[in-house]
Coordinates of C-alpha atoms in Angstrom, one line a residue:
Chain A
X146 CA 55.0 162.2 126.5
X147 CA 52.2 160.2 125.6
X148 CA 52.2 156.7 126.8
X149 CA 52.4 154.0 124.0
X150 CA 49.9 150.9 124.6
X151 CA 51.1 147.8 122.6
X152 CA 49.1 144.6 122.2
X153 CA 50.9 141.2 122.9
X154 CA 51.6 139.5 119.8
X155 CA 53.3 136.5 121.6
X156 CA 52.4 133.0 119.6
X157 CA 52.0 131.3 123.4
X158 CA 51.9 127.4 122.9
X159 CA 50.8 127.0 119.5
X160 CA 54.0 128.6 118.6
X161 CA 55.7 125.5 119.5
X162 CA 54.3 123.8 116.6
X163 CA 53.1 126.0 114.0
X164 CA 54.5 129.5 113.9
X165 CA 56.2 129.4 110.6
X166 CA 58.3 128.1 108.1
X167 CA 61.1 126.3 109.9
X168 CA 63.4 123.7 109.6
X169 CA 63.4 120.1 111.1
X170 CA 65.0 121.0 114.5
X171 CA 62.1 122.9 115.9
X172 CA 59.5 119.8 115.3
X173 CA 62.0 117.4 116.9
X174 CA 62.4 119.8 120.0
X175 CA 58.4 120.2 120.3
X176 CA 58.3 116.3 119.1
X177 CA 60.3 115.8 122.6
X178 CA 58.9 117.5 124.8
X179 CA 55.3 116.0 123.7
X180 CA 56.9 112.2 124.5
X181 CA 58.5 113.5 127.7
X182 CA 54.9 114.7 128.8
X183 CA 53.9 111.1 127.1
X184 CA 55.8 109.3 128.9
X185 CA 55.0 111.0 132.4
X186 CA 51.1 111.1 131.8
X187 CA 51.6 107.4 130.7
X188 CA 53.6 106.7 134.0
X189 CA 51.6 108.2 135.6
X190 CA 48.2 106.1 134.7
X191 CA 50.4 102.9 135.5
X192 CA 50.9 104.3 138.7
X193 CA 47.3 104.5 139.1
X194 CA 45.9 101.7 138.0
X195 CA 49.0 99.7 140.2
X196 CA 47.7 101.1 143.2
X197 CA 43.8 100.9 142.3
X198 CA 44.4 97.3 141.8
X199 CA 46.2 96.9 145.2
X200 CA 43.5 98.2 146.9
X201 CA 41.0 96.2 145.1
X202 CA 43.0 93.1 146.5
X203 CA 43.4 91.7 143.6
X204 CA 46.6 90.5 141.8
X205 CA 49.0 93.5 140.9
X206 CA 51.4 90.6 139.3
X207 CA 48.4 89.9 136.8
X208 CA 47.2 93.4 136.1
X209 CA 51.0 94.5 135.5
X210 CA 51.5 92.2 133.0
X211 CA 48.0 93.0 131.3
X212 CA 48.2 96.4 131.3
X213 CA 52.1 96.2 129.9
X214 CA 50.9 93.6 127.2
X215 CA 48.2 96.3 125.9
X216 CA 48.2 97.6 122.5
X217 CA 48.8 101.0 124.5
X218 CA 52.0 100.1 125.7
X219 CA 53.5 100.1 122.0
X220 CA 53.0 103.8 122.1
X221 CA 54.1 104.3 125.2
X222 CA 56.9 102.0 123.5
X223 CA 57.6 104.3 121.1
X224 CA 57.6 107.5 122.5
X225 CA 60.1 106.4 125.0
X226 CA 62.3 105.2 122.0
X227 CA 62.2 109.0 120.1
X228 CA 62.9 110.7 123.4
X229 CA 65.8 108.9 124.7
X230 CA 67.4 109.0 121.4
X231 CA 66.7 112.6 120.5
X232 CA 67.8 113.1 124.8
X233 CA 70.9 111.2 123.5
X234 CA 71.1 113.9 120.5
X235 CA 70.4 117.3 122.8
X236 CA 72.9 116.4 125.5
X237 CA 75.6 116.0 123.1
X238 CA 74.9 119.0 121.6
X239 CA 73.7 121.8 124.1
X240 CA 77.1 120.6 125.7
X241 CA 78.2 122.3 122.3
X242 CA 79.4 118.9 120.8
X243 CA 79.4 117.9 117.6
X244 CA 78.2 121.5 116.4
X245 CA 81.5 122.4 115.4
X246 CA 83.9 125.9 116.1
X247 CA 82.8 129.3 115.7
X248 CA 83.7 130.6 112.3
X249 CA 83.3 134.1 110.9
X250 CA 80.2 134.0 108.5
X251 CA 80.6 133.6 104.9
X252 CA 77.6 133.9 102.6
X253 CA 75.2 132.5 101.4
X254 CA 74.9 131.6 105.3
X255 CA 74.7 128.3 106.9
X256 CA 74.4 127.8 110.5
X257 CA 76.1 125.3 112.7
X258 CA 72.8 122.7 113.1
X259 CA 72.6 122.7 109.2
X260 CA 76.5 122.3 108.6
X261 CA 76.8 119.1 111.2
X262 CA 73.5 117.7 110.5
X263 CA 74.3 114.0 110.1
X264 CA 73.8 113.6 113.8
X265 CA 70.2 114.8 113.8
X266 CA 69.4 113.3 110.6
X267 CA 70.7 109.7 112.2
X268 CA 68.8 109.9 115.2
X269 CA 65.8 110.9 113.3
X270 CA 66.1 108.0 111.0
X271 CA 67.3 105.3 113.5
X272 CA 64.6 106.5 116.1
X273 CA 61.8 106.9 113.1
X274 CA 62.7 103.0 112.5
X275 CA 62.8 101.4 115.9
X276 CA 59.7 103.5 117.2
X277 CA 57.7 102.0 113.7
X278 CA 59.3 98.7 114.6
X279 CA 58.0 98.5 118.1
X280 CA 54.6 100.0 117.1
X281 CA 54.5 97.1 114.6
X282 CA 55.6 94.7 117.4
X283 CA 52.1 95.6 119.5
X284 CA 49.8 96.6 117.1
X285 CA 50.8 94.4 113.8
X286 CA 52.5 91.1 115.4
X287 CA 50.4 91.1 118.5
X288 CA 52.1 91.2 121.8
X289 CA 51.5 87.5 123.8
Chain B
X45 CA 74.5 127.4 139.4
X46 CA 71.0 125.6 140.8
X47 CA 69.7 125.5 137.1
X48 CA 73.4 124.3 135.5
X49 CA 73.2 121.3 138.7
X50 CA 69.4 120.6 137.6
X51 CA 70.2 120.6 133.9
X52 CA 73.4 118.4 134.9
X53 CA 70.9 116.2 137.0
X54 CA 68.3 115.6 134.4
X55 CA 70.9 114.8 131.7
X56 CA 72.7 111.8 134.4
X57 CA 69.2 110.9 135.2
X58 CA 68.1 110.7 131.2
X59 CA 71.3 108.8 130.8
X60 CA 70.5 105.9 133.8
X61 CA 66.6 105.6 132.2
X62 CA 67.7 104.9 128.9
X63 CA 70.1 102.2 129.9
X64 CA 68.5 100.4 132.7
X65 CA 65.1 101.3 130.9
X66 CA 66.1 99.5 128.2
X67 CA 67.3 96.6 129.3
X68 CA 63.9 96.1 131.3
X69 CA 61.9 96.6 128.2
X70 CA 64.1 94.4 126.2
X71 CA 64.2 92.1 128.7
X72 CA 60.5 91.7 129.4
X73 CA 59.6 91.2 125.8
X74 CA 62.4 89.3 125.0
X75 CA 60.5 86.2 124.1
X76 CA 58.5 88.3 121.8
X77 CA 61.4 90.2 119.9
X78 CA 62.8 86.9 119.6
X79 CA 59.4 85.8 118.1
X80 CA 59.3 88.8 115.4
X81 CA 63.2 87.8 114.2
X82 CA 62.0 84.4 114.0
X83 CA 63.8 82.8 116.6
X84 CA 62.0 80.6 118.7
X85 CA 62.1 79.9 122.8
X86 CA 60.8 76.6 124.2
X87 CA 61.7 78.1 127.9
X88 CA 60.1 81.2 129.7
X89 CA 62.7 84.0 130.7
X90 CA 63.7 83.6 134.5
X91 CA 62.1 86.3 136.4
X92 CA 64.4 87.8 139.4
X93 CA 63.8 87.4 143.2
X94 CA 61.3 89.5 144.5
X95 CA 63.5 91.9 146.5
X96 CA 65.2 92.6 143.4
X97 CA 62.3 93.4 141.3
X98 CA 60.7 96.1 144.6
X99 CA 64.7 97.6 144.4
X100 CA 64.7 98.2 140.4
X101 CA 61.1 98.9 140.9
X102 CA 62.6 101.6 143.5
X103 CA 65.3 102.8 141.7
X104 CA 63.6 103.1 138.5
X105 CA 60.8 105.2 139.9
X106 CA 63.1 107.4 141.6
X107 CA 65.5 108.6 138.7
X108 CA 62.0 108.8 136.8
X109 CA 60.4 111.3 138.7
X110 CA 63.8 113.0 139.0
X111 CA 63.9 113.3 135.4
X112 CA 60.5 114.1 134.4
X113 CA 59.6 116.3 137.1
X114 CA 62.7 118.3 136.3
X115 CA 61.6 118.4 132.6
X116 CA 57.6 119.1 134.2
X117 CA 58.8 122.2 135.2
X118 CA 60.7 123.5 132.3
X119 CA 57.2 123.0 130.3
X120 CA 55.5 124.6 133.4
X121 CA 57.5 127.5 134.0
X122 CA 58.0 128.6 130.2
X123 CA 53.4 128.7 130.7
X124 CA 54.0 130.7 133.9
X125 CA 53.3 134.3 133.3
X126 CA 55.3 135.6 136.9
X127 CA 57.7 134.8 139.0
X128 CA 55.4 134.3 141.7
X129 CA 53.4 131.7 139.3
X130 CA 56.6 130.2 138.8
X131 CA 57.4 129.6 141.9
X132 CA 54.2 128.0 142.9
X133 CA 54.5 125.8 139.9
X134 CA 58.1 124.6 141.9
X135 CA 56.3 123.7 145.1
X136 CA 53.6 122.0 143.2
X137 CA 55.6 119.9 141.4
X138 CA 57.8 119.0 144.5
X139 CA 55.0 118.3 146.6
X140 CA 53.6 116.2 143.6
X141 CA 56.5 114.4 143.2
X142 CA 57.0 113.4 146.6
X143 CA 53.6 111.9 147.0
X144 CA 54.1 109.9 143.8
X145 CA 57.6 108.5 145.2
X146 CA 55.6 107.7 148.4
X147 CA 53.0 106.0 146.0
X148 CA 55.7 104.0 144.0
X149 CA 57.9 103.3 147.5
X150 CA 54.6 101.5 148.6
X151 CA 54.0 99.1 145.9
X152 CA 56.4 97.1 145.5
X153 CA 55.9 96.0 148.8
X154 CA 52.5 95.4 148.5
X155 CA 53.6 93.8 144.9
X156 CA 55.6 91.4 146.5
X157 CA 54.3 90.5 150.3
X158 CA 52.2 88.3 149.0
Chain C
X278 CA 84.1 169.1 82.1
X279 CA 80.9 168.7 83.5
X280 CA 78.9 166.0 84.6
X281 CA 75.8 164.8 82.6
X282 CA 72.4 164.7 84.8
X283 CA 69.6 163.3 83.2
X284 CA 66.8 165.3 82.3
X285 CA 63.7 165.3 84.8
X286 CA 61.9 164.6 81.7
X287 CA 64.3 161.3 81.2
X288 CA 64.6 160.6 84.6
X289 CA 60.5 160.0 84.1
X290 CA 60.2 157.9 81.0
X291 CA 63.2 155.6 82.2
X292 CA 60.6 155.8 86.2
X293 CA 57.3 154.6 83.7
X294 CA 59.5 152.6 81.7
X295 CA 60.7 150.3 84.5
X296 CA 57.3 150.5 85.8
X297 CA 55.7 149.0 82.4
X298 CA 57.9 146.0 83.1
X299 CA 57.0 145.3 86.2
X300 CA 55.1 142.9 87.1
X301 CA 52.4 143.2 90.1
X302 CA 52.3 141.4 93.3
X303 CA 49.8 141.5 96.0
X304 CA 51.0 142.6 99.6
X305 CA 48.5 141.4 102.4
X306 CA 49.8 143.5 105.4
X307 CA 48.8 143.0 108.9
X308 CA 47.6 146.6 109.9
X309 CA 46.5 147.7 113.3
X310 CA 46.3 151.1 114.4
X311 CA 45.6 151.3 118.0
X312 CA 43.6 154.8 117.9
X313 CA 41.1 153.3 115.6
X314 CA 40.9 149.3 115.4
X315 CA 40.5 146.8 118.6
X316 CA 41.7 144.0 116.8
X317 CA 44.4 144.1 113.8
X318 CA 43.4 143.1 110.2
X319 CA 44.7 142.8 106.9
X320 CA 44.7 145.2 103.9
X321 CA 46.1 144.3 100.2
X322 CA 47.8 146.2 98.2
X323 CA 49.4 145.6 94.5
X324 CA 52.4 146.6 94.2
X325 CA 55.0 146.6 90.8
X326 CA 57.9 144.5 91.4
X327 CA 60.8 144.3 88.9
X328 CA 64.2 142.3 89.0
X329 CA 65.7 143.5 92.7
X330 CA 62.9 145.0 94.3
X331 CA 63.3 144.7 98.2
X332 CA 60.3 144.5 100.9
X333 CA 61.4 147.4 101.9
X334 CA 60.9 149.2 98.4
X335 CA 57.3 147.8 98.1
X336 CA 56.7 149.5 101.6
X337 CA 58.1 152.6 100.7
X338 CA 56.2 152.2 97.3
X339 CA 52.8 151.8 98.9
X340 CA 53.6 154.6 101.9
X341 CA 54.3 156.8 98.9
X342 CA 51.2 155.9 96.5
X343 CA 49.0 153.9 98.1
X344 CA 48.7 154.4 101.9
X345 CA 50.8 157.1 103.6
X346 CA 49.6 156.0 107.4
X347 CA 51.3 152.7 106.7
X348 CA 53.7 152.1 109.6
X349 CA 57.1 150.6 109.8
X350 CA 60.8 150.8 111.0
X351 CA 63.1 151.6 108.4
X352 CA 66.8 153.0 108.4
X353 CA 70.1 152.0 106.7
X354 CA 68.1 149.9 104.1
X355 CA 71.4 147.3 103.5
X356 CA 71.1 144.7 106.4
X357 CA 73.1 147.2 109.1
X358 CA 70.9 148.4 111.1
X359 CA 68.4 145.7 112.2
X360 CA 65.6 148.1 112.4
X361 CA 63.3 146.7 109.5
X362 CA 62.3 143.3 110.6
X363 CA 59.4 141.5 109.8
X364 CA 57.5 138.5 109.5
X365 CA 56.9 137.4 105.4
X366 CA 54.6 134.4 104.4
X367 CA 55.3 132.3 107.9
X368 CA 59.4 133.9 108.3
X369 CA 60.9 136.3 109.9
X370 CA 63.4 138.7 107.2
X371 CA 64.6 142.0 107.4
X372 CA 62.4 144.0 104.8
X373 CA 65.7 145.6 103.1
X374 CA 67.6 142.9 102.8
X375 CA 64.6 140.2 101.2
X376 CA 64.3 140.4 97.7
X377 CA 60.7 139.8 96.4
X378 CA 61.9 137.6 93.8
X379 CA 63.6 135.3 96.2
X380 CA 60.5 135.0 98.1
X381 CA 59.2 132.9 94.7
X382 CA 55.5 133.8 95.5
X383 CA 53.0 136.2 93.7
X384 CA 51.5 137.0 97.8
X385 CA 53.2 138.2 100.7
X386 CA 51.5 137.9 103.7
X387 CA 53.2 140.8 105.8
X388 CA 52.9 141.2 110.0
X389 CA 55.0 142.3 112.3
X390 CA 57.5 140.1 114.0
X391 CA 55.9 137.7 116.7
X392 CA 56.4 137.7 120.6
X393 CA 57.1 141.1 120.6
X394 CA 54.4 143.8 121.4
X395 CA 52.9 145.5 118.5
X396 CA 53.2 149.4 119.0
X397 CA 51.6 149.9 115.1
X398 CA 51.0 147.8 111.7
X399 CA 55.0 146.6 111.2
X400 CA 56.3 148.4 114.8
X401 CA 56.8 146.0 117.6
X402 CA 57.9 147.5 121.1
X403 CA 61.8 146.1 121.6
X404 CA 62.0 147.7 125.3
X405 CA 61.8 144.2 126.4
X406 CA 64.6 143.1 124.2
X407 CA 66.9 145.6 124.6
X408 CA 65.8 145.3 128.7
X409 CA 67.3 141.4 128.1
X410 CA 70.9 142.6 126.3
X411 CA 71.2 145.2 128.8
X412 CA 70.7 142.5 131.9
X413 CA 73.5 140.5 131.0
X414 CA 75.9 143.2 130.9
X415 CA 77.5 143.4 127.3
X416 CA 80.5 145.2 127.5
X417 CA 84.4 144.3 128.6
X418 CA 84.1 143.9 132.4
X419 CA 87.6 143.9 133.9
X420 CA 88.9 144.7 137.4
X421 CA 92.6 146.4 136.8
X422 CA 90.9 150.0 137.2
X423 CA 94.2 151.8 137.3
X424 CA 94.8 150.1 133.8
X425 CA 91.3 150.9 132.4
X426 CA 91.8 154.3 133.3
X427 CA 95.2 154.9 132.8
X428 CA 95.8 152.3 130.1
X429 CA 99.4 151.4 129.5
X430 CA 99.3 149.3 126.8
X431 CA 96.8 147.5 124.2
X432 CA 94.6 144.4 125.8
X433 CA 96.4 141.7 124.2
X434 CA 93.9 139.7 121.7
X435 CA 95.4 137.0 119.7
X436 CA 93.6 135.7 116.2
X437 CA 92.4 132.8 117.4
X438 CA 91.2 134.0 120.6
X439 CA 89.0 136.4 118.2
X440 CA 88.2 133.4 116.0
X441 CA 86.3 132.1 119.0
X442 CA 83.4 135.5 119.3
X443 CA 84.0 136.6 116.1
X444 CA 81.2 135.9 114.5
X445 CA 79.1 136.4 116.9
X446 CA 80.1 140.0 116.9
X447 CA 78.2 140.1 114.0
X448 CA 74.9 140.7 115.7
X449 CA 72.8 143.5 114.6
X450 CA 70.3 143.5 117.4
X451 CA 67.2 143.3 114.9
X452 CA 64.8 140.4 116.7
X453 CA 64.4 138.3 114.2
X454 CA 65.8 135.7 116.5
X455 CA 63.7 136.7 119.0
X456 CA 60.6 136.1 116.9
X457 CA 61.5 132.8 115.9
X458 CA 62.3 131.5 119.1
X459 CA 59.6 128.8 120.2
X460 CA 60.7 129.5 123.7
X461 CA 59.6 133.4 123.6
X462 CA 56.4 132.4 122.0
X463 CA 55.3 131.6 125.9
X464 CA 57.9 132.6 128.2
X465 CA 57.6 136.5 128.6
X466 CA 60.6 136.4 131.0
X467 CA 63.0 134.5 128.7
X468 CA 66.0 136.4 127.8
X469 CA 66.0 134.9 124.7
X470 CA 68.8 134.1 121.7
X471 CA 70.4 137.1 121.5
X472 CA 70.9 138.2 124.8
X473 CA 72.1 134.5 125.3
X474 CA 74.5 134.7 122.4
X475 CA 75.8 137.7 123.2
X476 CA 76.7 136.9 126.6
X477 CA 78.7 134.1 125.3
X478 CA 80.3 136.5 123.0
X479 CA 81.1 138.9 125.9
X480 CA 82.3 135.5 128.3
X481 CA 84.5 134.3 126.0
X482 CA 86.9 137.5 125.1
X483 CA 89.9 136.6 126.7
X484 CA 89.7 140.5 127.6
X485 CA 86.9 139.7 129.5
X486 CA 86.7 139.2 133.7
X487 CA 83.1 139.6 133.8
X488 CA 81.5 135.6 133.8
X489 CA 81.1 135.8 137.2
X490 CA 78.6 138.6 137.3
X491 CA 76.5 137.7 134.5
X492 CA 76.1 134.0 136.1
X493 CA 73.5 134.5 138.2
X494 CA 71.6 135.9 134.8
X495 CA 72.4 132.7 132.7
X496 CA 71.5 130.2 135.7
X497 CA 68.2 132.1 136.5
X498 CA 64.9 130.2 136.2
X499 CA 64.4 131.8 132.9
X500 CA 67.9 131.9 131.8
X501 CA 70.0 130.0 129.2
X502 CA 68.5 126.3 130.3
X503 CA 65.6 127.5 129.0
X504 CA 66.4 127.4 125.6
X505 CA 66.3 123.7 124.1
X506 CA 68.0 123.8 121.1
X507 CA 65.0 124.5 118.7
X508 CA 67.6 126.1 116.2
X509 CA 65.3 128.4 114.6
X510 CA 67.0 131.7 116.1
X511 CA 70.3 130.5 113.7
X512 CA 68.1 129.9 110.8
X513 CA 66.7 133.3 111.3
X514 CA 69.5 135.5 111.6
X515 CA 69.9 137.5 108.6
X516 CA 74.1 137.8 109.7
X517 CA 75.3 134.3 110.2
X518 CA 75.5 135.1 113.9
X519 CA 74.6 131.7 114.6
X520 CA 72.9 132.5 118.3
X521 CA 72.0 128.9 118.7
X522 CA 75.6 127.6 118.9
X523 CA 76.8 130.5 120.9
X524 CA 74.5 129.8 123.2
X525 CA 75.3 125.6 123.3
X526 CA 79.0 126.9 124.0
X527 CA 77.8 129.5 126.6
X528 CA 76.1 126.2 128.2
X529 CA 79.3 124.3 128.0
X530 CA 81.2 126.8 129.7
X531 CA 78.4 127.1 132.9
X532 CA 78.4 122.9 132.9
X533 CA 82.7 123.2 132.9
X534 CA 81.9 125.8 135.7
X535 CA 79.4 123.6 137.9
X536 CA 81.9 120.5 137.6
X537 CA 84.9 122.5 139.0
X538 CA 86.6 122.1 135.4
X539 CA 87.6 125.8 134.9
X540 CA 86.6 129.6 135.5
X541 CA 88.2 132.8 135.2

């Protein structure tokens, strides 16, 4: 029998934010994992400048607060506040809480992250909120 | 059941960030969330000893890397086209992750023996 | 008495009559032949569309007028089969059951489903996918042998012990799940949303004594943790199967497991 060739047709990583026309849960999942990788990049970079500044001799205590004081720091800010609440939202709900019972399907069809929504939708709006309130904080207000 | 105990271990550690995360933010910039409500301080916020700061300091480093580390190699494996690829990713990120413990271990002493 | 068949001559008119009232839409299909092109590309076609014209009709229309090497999967053409998805203006639908008119667009934009091989034009290679369902063993595993063989009785299965899998019995295998997953857009070993779902559906039949084997499936390194609640595998599924919450549940059940809470 003739061997078939096929030719991948996987999206690879720019599926993870534009592949289609999809609801609100996808961004928020890609949305996470871009302020996880933030958040560890940013950690990271403190990290580095901490110990470059150590073995400069010069005063971590001072360059801490500087660096933490920066306009920078409000995104970092930020970022932490959307992925700790939408970590709060995904461990509630990949332990299958608040998503409801199984039910046989009744058209026109509507799964179980539409039906319970409220959750999502009040993380997204209380996160949305607090991470423009802290961005305002450091960028608008001035951090001193 | 590694992957249920890592998932498991990444939720607890998610769960300690945001609370003692969140207190340390808030309580760094307290004087300045005051500020933007419009409630004035006339005295700076008491900073803790300096054995307590290097043991948050500690602490807070530790369930860190746990956490995103854990969450590194979720990204890092879904990009890893094998299972070989995958597994190097694992060491990687270990051996990554234990230098940058060693890394955080060390400054706080240096942070504070002055 | 007899029945009354129309006329081939009326059978005709009323054919150009419905014709007349249809209205024409443009179909840009994805085609890719491997014998002849290196890369795929598009090719439009217009095609007449009246009140309840499916994708599937305006394939069959163009593979019958237009362009006979046109290439698709195509079978029970009434949402049964699962053999007919496809991916329509940035969604993935199942060609039969997608009515142009609820698409509300005078252009489809027609490929083949993503993050799974392309064989032809619409054909995608599912040996991968069915490779995933088979792995986590979806069928009643049960260890009375004498019983299974020699069966006494009926396996006792109360209503709202069905209640819990019922509707995720509903799954009709077609991929579309698959396709949206953002997961399976990078990780090749995935098993994906419907093996997932239907290992749920398979764990949690009280019938069932099979968890244990199919654990070290979920709890691989590209097992169920890999999926992060995206949600676009429910909003896909042209059933109601609702993969994404079978699969929260299936997690549930592994984290009850790991904490000593319950197993059977």
């Amino acid at each position: 029998m003739k061997e078939i060739r096929t030719r991948p047709n996987a999206l690879g990583p720019t599926g993870w934010v534009s592949a289609g026309r999809y609801k609100l849960e996808r961004y928020l999942y890609f949305l996470h994992r871009v302020a996880g990788l933030g958040l560890l990049l940013a950690w990271v970079i403190y990290l580095g400048v901490m110990i470059a500044t150590q073995i400069q001799g010069r005063d971590i205590w001072a360059a801490t607060l500087a660096l933490v004081h920066g306009r920078w720091f409000g995104i970092v800010a930020a970022l932490f506040v959307y992925h700790s609440l939408n970590g709060l939202r995904l461990g509630l709900q990949e332990l299958g809480f608040t998503l409801g019972r199984p039910a046989p399907p009744v058209y026109p069809y509507q799964d179980s992250l539409r039906k319970k929504r409220s959750l999502t939708i009040a993380m997204s709006v209380v996160s949305a909120i607090l991470a423009l309130t802290v961005l305002y904080i450091f960028f608008v207000a001035g951090v001193q | 059941m590694r992957m249920t105990y890592l998932w498991l271990l990444q939720l607890f550690t998610g769960g300690l960030i945001f609370v003692a995360s969140g207190i340390h933010l808030v309580s760094i910039h307290l004087r300045v969330i005051k500020r933007f409500f419009g409630v004035e301080t006339a005295a700076p916020v008491a900073l803790p000893s300096a054995n307590q700061w290097a043991g948050v300091l500690v602490f807070l480093s530790a369930i860190i890397l746990l956490h995103a580390l854990i969450g590194l190699r979720q990204t890092m494996l879904e990009l890893a086209p094998s299972v070989r690829s995958g597994r190097l990713v694992t060491w990687a990120i270990i051996a990554g992750g234990i230098i940058l413990f060693i890394g955080v271990s060390g400054l706080p002493a240096a942070l504070f023996s002055g | 008495m007899g029945i009354r068949q129309a006329s081939p001559e009326r059978s005709r008119r009323a054919h150009h009559e419905a014709e007349a009232k249809a209205k024409p839409i443009a179909l840009k299909i994805q085609r890719y032949d491997p014998e002849r092109d290196s890369q795929p590309h598009f090719q439009e076609f217009m095609v007449p569309v009246s009140r309840g014209t499916t994708v599937l009709d305006s394939l069959l229309y163009i593979k019958e007028n237009l362009d006979s090497t046109l290439t698709f999967r195509a079978s029970c053409r009434m949402g049964i089969c699962g053999s007919c998805g496809v991916f329509i203006n940035g969604f993935p639908y199942l060609a039969c059951h997608t009515q142009i008119e609820e698409l509300r667009s005078d252009k489809l934009t027609i490929k083949p489903l993503p993050n799974l091989p392309v064989i032809k034009d619409m054909v995608v290679d599912l040996t991968s996918f069915f490779n995933a369902h088979k792995s986590i063993k979806p069928y009643l595993i049960r260890h009375d042998t004498q019983e299974m063989e020699n069966p006494t009785a009926e396996f006792i299965q109360r209503p709202r012990e069905l209640n819990e899998l019922l509707q995720f019995t509903t799954c009709i295998k077609c991929g579309l799940c698959l396709a949206a997953c953002p997961t399976a857009a990078t990780d090749k070993l995935f098993l994906g949303p419907q093996a997932l779902a239907q290992c749920y559906r398979y764990c949690a039949d009280n019938r069932d004594e099979g968890e244990p084997e199919r654990l070290p499936i979920l709890n691989a390194d590209h097992g169920i943790w890999h999926c992060h609640l995206a949600g676009a595998c429910s909003e896909a599924c042209p059933k109601g199967g609702d993969p994404a919450l079978a699969i929260q549940l299936m997690k549930r059940r592994l984290v009850s497991r790991a904490l000593g809470f319950k197993g059977k």
